[in-house]
mmCIF file of C-alpha atoms in Angstrom:
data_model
loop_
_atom_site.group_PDB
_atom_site.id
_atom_site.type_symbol
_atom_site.label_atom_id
_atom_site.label_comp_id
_atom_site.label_asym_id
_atom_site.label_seq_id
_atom_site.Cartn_x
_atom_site.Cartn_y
_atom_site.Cartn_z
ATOM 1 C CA UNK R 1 0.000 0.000 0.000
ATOM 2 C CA UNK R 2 1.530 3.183 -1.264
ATOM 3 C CA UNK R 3 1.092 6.280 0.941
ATOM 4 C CA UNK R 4 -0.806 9.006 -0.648
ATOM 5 C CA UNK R 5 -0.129 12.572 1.625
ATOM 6 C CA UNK R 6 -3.693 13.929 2.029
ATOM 7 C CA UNK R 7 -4.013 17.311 1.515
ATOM 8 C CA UNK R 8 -6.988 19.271 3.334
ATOM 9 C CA UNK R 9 -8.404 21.907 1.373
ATOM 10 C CA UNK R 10 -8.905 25.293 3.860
ATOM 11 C CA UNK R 11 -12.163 27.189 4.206
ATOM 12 C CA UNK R 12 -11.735 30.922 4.795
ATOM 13 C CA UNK R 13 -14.882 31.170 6.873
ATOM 14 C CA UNK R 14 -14.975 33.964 9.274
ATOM 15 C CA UNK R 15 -17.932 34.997 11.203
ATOM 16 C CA UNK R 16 -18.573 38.747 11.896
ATOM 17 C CA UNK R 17 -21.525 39.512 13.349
ATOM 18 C CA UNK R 18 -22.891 36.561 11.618
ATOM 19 C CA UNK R 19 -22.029 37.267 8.241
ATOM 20 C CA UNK R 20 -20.495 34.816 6.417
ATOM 21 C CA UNK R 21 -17.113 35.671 3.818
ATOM 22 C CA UNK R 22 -16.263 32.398 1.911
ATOM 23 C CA UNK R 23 -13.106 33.788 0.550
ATOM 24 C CA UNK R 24 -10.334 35.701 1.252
ATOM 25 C CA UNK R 25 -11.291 38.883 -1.513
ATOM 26 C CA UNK R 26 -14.257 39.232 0.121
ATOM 27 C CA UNK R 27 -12.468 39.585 3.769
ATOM 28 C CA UNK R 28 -9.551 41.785 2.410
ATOM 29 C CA UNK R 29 -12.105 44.296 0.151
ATOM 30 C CA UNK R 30 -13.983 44.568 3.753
ATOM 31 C CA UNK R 31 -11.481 45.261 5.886
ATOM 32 C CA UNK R 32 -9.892 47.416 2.942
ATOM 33 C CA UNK R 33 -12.817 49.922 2.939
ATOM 34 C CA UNK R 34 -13.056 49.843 6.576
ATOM 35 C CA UNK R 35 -9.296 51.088 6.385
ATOM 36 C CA UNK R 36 -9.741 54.028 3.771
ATOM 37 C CA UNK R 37 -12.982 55.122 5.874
ATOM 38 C CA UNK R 38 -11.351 54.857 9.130
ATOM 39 C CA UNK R 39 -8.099 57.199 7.461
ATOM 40 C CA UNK R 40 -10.351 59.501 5.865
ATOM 41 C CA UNK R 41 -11.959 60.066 9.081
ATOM 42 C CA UNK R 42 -8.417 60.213 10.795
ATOM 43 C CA UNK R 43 -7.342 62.409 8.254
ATOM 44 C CA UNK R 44 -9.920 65.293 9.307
ATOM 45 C CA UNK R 45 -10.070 64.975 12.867
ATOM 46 C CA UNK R 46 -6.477 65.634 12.881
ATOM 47 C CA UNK R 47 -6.277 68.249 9.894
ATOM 48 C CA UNK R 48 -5.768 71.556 11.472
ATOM 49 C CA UNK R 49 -7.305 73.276 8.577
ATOM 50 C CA UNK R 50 -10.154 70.991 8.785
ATOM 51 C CA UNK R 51 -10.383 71.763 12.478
ATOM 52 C CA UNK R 52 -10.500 75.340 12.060
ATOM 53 C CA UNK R 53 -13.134 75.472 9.205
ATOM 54 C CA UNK R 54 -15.367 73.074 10.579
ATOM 55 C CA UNK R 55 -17.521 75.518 12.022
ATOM 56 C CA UNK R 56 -17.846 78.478 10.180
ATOM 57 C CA UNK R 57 -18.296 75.981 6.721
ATOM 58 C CA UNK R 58 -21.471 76.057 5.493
ATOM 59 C CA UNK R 59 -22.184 72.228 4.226
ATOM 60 C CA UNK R 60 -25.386 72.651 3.463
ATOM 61 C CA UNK R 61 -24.852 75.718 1.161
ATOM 62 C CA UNK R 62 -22.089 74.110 -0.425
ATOM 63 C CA UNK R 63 -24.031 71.060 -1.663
ATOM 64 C CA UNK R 64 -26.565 72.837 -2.695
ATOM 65 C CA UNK R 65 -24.750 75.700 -4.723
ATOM 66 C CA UNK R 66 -22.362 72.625 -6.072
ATOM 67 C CA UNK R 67 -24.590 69.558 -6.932
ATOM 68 C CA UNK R 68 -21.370 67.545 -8.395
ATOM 69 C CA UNK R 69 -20.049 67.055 -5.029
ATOM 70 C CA UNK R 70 -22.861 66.100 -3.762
ATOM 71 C CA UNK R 71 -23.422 63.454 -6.668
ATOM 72 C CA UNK R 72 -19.553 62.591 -5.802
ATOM 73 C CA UNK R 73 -20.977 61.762 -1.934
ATOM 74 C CA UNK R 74 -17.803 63.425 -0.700
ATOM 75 C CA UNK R 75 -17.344 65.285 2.632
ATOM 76 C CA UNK R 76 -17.875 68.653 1.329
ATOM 77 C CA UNK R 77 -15.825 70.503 3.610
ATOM 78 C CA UNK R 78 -12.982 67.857 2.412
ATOM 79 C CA UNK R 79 -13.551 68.549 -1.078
ATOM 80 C CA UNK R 80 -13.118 72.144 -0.264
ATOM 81 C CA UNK R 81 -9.956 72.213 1.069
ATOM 82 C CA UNK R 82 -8.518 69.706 -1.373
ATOM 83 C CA UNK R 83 -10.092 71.066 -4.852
ATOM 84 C CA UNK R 84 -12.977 73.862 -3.995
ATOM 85 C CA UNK R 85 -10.438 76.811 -2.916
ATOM 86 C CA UNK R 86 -8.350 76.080 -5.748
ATOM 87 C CA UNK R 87 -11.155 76.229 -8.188
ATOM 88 C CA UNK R 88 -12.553 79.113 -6.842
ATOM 89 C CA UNK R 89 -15.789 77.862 -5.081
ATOM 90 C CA UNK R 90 -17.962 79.943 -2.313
ATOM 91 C CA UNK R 91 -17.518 77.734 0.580
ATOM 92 C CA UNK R 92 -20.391 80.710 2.553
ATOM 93 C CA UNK R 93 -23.052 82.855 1.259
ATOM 94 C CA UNK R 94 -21.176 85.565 2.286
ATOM 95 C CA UNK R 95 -17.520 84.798 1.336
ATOM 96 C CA UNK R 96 -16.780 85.686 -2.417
ATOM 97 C CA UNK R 97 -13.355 84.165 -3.051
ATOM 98 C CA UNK R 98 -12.836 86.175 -6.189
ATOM 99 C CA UNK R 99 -14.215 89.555 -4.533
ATOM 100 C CA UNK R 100 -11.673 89.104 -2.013
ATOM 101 C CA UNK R 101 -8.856 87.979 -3.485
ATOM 102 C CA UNK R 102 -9.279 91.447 -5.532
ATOM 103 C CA UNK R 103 -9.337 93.297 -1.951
ATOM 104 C CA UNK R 104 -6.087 91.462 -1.253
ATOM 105 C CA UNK R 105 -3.840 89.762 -3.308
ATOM 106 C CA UNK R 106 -1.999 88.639 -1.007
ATOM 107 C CA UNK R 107 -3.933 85.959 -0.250
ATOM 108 C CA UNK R 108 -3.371 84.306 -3.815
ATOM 109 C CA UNK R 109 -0.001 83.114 -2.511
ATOM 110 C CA UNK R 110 -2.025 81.173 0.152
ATOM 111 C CA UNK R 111 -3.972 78.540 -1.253
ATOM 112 C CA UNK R 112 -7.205 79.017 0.023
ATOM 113 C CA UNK R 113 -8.455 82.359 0.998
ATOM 114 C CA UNK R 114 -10.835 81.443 3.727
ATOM 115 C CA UNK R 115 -8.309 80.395 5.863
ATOM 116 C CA UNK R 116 -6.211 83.601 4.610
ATOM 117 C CA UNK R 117 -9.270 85.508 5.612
ATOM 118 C CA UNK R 118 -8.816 84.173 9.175
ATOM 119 C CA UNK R 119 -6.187 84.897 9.615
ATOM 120 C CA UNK R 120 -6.759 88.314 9.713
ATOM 121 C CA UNK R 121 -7.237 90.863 12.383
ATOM 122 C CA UNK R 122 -10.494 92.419 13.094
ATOM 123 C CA UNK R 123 -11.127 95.576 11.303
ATOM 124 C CA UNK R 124 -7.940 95.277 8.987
ATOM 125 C CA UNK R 125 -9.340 92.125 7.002
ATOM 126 C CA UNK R 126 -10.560 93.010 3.653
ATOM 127 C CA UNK R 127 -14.226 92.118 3.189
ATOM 128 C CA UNK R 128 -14.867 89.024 1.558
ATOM 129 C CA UNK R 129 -18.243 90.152 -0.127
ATOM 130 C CA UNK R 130 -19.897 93.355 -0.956
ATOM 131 C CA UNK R 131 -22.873 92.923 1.867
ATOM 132 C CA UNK R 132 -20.384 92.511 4.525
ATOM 133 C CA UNK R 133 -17.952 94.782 6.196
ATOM 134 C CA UNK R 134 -15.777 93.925 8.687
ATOM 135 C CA UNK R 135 -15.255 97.000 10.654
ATOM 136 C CA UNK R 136 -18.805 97.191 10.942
ATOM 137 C CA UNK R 137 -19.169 93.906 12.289
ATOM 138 C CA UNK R 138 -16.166 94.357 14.736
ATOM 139 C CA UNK R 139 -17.561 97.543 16.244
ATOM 140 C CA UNK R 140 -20.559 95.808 16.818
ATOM 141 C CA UNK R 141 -19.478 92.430 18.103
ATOM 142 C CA UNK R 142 -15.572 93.701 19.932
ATOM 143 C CA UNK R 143 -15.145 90.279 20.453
ATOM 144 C CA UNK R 144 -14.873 88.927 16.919
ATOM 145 C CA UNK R 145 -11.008 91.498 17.558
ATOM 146 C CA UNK R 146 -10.099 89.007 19.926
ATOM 147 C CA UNK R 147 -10.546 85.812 17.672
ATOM 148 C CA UNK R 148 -7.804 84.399 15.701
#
């Protein structure tokens, strides 16, 4: 009697939360997204430009005024700081970057003139759009000096 080595064929079963992935692909595609989600996520929490526009960006206005990202189902604050400054996009109602990259050119160097409009100090920033003037806004909230 000759011996014959048997050789077991492996299952790559894994149960998560009860769902069943009978191969590998499967398994490494999961755990794949899971990883790009969990960096993206990473990615903004610890982006200091991302923390300091996060609440003065206007999502909702930005979705609506640019229905491609939305289509793209992309953080819209993300796409902002990656492509929308660069192209030119409002990221507010009442920040025109084009109006105030006119007021100061400076800020063309920059990148992104939001976050050159920030900045700023007070009463010395240029406006960013025709309805809104900072020294008026300063004078009446003496606070807004103080931020930076």
């Amino acid at each position: 009697m000759a011996f014959e080595p048997r050789v077991e064929k492996h299952h790559y079963y894994w149960n998560l939360f009860d769902l069943q992935f009978g191969d590998r692909e499967t398994w490494q595609r999961l755990l794949l997204t899971i990883s790009i989600k969990s960096c993206m996520m990473l990615r903004r929490w610890f982006d200091p430009d991302y923390t300091r526009l996060q609440p003065i960006f206007d999502a909702a206005f930005y979705l609506r005024k640019y229905p491609d990202v939305e289509s793209a189902g992309v953080d819209p604050l993300q796409h902002y700081l990656k492509d929308g400054a660069r192209e030119g996009r409002q990221p507010l109602p009442l920040f025109l970057p084009a109006y105030y990259l006119r007021a100061c050119p400076i800020a063309e160097g920059v990148g992104n003139p939001l976050l050159h409009f920030l900045m700023g100090k007070g009463a010395e920033c240029p406006n960013p759009h025709p309805l809104f003037d900072c020294a008026a806004y300063v004078r009446a909230h003496p606070e807004a000096a103080q931020v930076n």
